[in-house]
mmCIF file of C-alpha atoms in Angstrom:
data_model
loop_
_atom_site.group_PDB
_atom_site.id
_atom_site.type_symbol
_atom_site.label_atom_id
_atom_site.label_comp_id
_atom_site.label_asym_id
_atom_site.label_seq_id
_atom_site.Cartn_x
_atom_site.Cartn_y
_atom_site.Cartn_z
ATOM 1 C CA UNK C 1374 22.918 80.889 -59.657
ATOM 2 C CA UNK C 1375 20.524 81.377 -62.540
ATOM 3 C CA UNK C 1376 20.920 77.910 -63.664
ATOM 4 C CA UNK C 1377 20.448 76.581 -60.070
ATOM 5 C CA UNK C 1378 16.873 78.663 -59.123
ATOM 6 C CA UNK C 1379 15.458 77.682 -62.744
ATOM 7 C CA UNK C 1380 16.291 74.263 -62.236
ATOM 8 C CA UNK C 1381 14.176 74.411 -58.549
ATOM 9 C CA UNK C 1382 11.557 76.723 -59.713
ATOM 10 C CA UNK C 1383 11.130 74.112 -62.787
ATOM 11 C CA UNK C 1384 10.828 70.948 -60.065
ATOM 12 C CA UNK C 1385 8.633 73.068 -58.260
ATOM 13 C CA UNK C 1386 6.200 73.281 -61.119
ATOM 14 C CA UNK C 1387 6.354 69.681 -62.340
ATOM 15 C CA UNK C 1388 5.280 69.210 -58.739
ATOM 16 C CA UNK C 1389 2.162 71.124 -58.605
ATOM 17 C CA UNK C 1390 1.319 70.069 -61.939
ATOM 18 C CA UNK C 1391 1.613 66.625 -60.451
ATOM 19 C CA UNK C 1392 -0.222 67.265 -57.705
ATOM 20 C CA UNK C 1393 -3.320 68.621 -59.347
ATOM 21 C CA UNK C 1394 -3.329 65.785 -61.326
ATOM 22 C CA UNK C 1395 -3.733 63.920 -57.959
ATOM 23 C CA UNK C 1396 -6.769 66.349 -56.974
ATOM 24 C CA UNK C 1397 -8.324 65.698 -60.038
ATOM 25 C CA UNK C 1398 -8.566 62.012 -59.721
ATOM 26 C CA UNK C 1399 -10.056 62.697 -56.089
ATOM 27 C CA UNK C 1400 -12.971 63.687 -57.732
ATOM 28 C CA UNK C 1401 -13.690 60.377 -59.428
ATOM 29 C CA UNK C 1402 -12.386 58.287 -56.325
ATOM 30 C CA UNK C 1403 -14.862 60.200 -53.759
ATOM 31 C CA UNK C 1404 -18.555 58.851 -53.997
ATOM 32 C CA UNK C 1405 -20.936 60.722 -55.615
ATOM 33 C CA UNK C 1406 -21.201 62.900 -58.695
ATOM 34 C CA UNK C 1407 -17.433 63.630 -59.923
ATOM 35 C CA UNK C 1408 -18.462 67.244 -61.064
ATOM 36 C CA UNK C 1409 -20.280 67.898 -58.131
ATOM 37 C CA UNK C 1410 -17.363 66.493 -56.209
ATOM 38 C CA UNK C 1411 -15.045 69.200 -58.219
ATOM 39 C CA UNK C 1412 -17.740 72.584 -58.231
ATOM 40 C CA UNK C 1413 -19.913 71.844 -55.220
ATOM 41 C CA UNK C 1414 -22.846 72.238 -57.692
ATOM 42 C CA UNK C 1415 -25.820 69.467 -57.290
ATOM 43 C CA UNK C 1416 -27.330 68.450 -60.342
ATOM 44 C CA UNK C 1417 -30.554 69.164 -58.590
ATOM 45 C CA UNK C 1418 -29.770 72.884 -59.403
ATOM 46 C CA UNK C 1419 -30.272 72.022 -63.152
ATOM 47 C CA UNK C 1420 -29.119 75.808 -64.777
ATOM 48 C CA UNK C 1421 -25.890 75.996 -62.307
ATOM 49 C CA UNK C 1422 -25.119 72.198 -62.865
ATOM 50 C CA UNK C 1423 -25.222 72.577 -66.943
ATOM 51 C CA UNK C 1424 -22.995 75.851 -67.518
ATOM 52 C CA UNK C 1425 -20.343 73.514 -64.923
ATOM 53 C CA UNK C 1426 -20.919 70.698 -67.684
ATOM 54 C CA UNK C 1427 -19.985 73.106 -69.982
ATOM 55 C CA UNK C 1428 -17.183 75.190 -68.241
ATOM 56 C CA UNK C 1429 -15.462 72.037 -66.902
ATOM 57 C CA UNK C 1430 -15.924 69.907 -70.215
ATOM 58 C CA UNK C 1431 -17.564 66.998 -69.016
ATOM 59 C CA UNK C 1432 -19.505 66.301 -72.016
ATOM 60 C CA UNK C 1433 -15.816 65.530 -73.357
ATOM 61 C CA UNK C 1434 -12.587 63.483 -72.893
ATOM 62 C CA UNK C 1435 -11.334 63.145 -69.655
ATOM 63 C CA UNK C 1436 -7.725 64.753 -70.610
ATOM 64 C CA UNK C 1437 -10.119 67.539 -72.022
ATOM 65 C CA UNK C 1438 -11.871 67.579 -68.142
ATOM 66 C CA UNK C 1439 -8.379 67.884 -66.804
ATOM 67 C CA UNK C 1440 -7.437 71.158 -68.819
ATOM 68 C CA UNK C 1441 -10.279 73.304 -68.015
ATOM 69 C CA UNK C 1442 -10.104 72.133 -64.487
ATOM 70 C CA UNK C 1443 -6.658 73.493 -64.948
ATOM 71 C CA UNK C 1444 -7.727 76.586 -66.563
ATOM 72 C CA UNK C 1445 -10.774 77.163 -63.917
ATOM 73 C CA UNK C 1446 -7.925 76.156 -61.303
ATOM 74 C CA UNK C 1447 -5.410 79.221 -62.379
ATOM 75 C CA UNK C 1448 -8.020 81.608 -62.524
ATOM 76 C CA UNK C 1449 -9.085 80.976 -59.067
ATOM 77 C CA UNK C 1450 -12.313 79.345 -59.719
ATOM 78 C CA UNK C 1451 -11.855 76.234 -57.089
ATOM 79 C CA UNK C 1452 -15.414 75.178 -56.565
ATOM 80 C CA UNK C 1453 -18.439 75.895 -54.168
ATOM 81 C CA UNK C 1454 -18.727 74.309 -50.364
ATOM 82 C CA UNK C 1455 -20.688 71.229 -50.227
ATOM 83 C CA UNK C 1456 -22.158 73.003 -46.513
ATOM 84 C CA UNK C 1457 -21.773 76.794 -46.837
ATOM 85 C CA UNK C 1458 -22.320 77.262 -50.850
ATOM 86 C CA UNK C 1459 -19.268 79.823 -50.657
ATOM 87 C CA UNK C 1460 -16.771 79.996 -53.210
ATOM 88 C CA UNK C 1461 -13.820 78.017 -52.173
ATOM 89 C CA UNK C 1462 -11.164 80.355 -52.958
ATOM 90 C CA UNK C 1463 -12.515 83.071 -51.144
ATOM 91 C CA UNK C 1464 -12.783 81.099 -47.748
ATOM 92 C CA UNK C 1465 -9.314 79.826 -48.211
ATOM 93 C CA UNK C 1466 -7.869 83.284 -47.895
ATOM 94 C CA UNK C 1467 -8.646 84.308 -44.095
ATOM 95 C CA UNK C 1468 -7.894 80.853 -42.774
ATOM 96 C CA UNK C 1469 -4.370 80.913 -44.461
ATOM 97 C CA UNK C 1470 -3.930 84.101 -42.921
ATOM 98 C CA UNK C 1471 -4.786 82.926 -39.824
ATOM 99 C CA UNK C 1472 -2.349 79.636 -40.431
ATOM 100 C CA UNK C 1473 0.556 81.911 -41.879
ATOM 101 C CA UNK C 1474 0.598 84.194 -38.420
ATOM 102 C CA UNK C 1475 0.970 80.846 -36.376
ATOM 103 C CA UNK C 1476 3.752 79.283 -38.398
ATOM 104 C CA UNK C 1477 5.579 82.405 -39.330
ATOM 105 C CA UNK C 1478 5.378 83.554 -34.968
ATOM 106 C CA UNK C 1479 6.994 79.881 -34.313
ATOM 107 C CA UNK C 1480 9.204 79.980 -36.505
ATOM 108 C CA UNK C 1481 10.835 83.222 -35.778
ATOM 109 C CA UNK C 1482 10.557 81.619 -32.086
ATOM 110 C CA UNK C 1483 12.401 78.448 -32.546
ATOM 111 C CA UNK C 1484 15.122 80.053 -34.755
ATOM 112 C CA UNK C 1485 15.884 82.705 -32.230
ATOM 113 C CA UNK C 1486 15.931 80.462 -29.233
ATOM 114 C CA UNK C 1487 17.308 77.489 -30.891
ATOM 115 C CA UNK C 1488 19.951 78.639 -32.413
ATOM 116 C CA UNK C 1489 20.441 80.714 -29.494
ATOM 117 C CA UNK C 1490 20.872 78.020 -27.132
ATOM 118 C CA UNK C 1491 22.791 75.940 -29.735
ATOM 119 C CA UNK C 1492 25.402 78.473 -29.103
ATOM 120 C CA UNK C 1493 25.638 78.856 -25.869
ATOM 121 C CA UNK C 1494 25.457 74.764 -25.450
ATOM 122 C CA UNK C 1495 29.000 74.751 -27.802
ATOM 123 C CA UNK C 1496 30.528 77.034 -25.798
ATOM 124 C CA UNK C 1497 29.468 75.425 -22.899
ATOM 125 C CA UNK C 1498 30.320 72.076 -23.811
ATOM 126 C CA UNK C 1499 30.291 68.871 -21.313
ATOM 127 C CA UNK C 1500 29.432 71.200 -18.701
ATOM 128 C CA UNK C 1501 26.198 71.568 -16.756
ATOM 129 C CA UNK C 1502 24.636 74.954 -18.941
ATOM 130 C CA UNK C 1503 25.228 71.895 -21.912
ATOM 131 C CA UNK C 1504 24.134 69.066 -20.498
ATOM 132 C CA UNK C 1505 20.904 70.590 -18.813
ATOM 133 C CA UNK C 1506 19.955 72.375 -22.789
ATOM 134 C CA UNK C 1507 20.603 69.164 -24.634
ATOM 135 C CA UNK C 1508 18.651 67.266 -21.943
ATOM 136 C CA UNK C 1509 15.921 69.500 -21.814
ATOM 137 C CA UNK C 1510 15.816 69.518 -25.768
ATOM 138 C CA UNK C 1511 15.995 65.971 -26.269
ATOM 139 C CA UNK C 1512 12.937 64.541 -24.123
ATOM 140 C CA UNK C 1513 11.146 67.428 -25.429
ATOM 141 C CA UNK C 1514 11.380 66.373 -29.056
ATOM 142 C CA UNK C 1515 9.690 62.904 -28.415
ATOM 143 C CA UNK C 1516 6.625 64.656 -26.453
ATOM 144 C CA UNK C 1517 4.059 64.546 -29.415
ATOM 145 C CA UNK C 1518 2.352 67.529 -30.151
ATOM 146 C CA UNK C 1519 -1.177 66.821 -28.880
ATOM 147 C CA UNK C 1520 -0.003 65.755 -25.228
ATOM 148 C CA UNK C 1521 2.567 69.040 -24.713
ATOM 149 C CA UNK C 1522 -0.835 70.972 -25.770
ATOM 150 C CA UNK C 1523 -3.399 69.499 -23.189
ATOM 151 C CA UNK C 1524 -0.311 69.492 -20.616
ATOM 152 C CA UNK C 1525 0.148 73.618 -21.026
ATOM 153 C CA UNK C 1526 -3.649 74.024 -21.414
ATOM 154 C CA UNK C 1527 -4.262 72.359 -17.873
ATOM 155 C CA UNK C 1528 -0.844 74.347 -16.702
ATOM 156 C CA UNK C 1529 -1.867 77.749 -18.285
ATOM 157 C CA UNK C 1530 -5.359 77.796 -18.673
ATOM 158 C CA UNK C 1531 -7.118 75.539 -16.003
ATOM 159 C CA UNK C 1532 -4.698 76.073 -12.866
ATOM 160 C CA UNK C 1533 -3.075 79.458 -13.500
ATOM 161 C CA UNK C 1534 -5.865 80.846 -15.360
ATOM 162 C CA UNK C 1535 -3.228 83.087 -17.711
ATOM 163 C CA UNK C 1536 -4.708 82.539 -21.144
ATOM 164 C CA UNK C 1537 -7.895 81.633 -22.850
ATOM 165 C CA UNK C 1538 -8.202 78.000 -23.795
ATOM 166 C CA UNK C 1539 -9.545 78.838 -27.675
ATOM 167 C CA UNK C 1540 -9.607 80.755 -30.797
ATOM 168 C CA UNK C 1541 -7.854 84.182 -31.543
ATOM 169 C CA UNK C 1542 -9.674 86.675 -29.903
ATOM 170 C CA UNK C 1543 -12.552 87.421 -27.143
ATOM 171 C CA UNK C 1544 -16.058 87.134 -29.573
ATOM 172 C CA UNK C 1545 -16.920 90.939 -27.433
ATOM 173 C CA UNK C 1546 -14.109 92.709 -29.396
ATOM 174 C CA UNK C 1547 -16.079 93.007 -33.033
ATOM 175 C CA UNK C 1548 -12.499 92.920 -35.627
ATOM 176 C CA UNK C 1549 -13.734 92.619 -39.327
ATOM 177 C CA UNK C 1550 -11.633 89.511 -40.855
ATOM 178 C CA UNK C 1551 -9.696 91.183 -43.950
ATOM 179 C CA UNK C 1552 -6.303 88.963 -43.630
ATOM 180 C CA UNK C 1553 -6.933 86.057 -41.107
ATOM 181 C CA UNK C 1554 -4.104 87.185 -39.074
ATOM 182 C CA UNK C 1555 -5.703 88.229 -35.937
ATOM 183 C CA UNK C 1556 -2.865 90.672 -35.384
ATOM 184 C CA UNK C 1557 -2.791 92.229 -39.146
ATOM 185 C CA UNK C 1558 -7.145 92.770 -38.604
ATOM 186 C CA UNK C 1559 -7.267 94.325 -35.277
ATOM 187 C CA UNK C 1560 -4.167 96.724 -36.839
ATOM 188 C CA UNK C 1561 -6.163 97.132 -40.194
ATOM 189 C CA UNK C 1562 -9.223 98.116 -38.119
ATOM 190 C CA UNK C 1563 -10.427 101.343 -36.928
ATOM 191 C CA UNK C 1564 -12.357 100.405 -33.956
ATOM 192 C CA UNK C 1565 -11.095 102.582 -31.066
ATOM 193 C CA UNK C 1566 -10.637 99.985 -28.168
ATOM 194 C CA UNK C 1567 -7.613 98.522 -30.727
ATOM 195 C CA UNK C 1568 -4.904 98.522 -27.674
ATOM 196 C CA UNK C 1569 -7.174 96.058 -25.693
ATOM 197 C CA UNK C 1570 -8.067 93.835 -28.406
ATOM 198 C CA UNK C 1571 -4.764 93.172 -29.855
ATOM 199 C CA UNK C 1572 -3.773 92.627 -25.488
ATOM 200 C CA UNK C 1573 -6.320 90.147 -26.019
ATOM 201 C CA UNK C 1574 -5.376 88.759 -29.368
ATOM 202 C CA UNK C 1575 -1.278 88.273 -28.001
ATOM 203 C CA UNK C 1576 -3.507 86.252 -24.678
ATOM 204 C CA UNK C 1577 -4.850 83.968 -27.006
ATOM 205 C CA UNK C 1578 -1.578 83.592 -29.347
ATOM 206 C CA UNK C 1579 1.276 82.998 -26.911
ATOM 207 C CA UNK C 1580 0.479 79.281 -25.950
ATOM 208 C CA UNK C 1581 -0.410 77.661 -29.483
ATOM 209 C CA UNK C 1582 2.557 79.665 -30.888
ATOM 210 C CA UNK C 1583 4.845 77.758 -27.965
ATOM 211 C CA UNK C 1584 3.267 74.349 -28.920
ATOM 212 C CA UNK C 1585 4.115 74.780 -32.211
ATOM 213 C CA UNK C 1586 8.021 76.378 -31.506
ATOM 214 C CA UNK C 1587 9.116 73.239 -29.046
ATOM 215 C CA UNK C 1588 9.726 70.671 -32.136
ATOM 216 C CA UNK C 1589 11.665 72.950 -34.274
ATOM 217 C CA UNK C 1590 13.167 74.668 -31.545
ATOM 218 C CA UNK C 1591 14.826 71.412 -29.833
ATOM 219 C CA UNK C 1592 16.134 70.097 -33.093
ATOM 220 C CA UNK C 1593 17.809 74.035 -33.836
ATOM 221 C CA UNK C 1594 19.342 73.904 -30.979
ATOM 222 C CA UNK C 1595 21.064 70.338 -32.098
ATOM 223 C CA UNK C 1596 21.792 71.568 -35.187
ATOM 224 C CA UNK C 1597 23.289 74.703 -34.006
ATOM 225 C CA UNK C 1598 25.263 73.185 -31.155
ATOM 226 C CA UNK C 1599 26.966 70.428 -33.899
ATOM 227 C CA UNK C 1600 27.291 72.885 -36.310
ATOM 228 C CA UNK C 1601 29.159 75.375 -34.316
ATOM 229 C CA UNK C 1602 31.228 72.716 -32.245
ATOM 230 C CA UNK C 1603 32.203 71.625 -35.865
ATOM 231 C CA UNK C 1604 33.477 75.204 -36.982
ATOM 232 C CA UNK C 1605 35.225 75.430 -33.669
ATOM 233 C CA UNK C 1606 37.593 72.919 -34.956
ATOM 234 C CA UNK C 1607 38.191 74.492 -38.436
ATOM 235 C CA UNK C 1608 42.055 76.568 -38.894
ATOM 236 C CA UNK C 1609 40.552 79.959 -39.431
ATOM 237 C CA UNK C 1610 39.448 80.164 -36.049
ATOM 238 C CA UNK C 1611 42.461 78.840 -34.695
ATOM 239 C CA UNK C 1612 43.981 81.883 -36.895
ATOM 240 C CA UNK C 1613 41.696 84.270 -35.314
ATOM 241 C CA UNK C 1614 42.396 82.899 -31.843
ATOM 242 C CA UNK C 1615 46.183 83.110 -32.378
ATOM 243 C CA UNK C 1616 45.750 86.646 -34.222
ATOM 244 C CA UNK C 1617 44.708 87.914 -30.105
ATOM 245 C CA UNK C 1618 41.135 88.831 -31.499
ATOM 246 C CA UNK C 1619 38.157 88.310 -28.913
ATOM 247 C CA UNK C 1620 36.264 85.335 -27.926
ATOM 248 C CA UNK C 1621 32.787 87.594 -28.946
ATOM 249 C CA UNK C 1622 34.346 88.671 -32.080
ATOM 250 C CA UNK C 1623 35.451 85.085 -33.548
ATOM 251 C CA UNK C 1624 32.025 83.741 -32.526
ATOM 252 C CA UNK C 1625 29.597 86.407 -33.928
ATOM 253 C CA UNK C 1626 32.201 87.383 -37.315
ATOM 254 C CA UNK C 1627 33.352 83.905 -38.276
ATOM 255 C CA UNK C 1628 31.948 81.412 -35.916
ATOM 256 C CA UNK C 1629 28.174 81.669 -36.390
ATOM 257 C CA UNK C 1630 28.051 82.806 -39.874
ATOM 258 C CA UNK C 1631 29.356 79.689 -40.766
ATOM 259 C CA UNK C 1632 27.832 77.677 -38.603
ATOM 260 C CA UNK C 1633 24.735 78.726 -39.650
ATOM 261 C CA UNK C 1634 24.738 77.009 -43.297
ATOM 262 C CA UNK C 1635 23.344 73.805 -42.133
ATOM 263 C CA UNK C 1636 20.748 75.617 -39.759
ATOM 264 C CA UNK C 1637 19.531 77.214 -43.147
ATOM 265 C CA UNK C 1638 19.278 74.289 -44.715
ATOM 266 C CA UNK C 1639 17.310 72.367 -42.216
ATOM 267 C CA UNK C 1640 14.382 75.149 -42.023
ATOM 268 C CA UNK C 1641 12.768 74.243 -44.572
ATOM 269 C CA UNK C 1642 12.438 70.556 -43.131
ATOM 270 C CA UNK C 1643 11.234 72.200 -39.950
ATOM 271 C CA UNK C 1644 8.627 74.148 -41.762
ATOM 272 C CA UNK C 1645 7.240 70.983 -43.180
ATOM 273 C CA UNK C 1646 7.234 69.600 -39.358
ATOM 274 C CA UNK C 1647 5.391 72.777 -38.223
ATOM 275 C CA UNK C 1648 2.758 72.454 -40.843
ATOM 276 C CA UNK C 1649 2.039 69.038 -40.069
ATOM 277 C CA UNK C 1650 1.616 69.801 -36.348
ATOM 278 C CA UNK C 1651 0.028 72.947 -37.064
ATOM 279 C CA UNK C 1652 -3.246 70.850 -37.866
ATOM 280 C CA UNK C 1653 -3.345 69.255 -34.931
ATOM 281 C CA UNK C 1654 -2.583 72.291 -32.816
ATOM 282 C CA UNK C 1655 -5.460 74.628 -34.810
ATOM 283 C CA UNK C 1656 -7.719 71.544 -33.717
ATOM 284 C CA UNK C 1657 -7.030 71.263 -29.880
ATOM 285 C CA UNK C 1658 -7.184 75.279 -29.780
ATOM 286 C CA UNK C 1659 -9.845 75.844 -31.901
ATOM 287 C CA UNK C 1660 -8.018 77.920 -34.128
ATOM 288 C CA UNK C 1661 -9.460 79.137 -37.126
ATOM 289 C CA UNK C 1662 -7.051 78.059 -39.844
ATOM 290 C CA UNK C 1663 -6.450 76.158 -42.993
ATOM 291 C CA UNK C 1664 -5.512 72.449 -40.671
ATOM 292 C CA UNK C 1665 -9.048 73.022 -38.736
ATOM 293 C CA UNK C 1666 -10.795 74.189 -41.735
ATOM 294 C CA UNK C 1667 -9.326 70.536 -43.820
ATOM 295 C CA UNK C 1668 -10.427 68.505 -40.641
ATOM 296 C CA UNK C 1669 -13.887 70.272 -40.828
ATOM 297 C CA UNK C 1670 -13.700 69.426 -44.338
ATOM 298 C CA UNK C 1671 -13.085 65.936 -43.785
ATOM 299 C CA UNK C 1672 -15.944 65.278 -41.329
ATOM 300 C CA UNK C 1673 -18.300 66.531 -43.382
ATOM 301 C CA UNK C 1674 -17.287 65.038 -46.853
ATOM 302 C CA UNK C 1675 -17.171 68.456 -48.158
ATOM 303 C CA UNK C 1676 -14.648 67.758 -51.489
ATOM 304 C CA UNK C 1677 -14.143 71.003 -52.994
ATOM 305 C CA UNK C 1678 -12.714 72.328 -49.638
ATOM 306 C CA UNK C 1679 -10.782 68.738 -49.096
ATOM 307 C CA UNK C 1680 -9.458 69.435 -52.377
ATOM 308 C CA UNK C 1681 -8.964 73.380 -51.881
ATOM 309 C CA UNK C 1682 -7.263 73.167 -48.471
ATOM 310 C CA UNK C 1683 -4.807 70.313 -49.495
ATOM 311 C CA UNK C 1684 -3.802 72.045 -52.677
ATOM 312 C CA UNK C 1685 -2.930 75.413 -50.565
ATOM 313 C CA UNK C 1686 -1.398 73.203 -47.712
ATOM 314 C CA UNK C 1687 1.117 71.388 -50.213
ATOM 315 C CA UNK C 1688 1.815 74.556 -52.575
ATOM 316 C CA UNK C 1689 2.578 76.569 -49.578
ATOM 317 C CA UNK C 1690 5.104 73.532 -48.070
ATOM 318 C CA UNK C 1691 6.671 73.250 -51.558
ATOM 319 C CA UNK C 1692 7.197 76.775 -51.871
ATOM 320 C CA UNK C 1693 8.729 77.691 -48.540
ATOM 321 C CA UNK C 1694 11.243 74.555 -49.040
ATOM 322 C CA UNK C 1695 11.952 76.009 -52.912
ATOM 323 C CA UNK C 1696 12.992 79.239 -51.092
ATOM 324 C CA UNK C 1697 15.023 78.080 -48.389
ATOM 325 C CA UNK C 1698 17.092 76.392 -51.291
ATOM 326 C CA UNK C 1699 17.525 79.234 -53.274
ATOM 327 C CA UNK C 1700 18.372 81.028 -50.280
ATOM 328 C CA UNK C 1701 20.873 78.778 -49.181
ATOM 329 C CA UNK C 1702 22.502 78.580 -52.532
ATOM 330 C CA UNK C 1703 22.484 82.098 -52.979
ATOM 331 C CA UNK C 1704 24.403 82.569 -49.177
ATOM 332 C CA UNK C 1705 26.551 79.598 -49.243
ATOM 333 C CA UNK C 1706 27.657 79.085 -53.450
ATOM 334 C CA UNK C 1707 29.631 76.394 -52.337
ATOM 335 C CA UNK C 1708 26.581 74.647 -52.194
ATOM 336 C CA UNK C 1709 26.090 74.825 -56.125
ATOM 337 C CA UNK C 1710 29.340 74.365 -56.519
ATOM 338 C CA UNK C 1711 29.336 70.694 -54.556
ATOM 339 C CA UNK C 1712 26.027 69.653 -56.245
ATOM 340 C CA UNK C 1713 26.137 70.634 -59.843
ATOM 341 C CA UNK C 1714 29.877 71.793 -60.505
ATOM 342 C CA UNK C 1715 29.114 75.296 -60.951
ATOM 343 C CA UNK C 1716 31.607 77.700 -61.501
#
């Protein structure tokens, strides 16, 4: 097992590395000045544009450029905006917060429903409870992200009037930003009218957090259905059955604990999904967080921030896939066993 999360915490490093490499080319690829492209500092400001010069090398090599934009990198000097003259690395913080509470909420939605409904599609196999689920989940999967969002916002928000249409919280209900998760501020807060805000705050989160749950959720639910229809078949439970133990306890003790390895190994795939729609989905509901902020970014050829927000975006993807590995070798050896012989 040691072997096995140095070997995917070493890939994950090459692949940074490799990726920075990639930002710091951007800076020489955009128009304009390539330091001011990588600081955000104009060489109009003479003072602020020489001690860059100096700090980021650029009176040298450009392998010499790359390692103290490395070193300025790690130490969390990314850069100035382009628009707001803020550092960089401070605004990234609040809108990953904000980002992290939307993924993390669907998430924990799609894998309680999907694998929930996976389950009780196996056991319900070729009959209508089955047929309806896998139905349901398979036209869902092929509605793209943007059109199930303006189809519940004109449900939800225009004709039933149930939720806001934007953002994370009514503007009236002053909540200091600490974290970026709405939820984790109005908790971290001291204002006395907390109960209503964070009533508000759950108003505003239910229907992005449901956008972003359908994708994942309908291909759990395949997973988990396959999966456990494939365990069904396997001798132990045969052995249970024939042993007289319960229909609840072969499901729940060996049933879904083994049917869950592939489910495991798929969420990290899904989380890469989710990010990816996430962008669009902060857009359409004016959600302050890291996909909105990169679009923002994009419009208004701000670089550092381009550079900032992609760099976060990846790392975080990367990571969350490294983990889910390491967590599926850990639960499931058989895993290391099949891929690198391990004893």
């Amino acid at each position: 097992m040691i072997y096995y999360s140095l070997r995917r915490l070493f890939l994950l490093v090459i692949t940074l590395w490799l990726l920075t490499i990639f930002i710091f080319l951007l800076n020489y690829l955009f128009p304009g000045d390539p330091l001011t492209n990588m600081t955000g500092i104009r060489s109009g400001d003479e003072f602020a544009y020489q001690i860059a010069r100096q700090a980021y090398a650029f009176d040298q090599s450009i392998f010499s450029q790359y390692w103290h934009f490395l070193e300025q990198l790690l130490i969390g000097n990314w850069g100035q905006s382009l628009v707001t003259e803020r550092p960089v690395f401070d605004d990234i913080l609040p809108v990953l917060g904000a980002t992290l509470e939307l993924s993390i909420l669907a998430m924990l939605i799609s894998l309680v429903f999907g694998v929930g409904l996976g389950l009780y599609a196996s056991l319900n196999l070729h009959r209508t409870a089955d047929t309806i689920i896998m139905g349901i989940s398979l036209s869902t999967y092929s509605i793209p992200v943007f059109w199930l969002a303006q189809l519940l916002i004109l449900l939800f928000a225009v004709k039933l009037g149930w939720t806001p249409i934007s953002s994370q919280i009514n503007p009236l209900f002053d909540i200091e930003v600490v974290t970026g998760s709405i939820l984790t501020d109005i908790a971290l807060s001291d204002v006395p009218y907390r109960a209503a805000a964070f009533a508000d705050a759950l108003n505003h989160l239910w229907l992005p957090v449901i956008v972003l749950a359908v994708m994942p959720l309908t291909m759990l639910i395949r997973i988990t259905r396959d999966a456990m229809l494939d365990v069904l078949q396997k001798n132990y439970i045969r052995a249970a059955r024939a042993r007289g133990l319960s229909e609840a306890r072969i499901m729940l003790r060996h049933g879904l604990p083994n049917a869950m390895q592939p489910v495991v190994r798929q969420l990290g795939l899904q989380f890469s999904i989710l990010m990816s729609n996430i962008i669009i989905a902060e857009m359409i509901f004016n959600w302050p967080g890291i996909g909105s902020w990169l679009v923002k970014s994009i419009y208004e050829r701000d670089y550092p921030v381009l550079q900032g927000g992609l760099l976060t975006l990846a790392a975080l993807i990367l990571l969350v896939n490294v983990l889910v590995e390491l967590f599926h070798a850990w639960h499931y050896p058989q895993v290391r066993k099949e891929l690198y012989a391990e004893r």
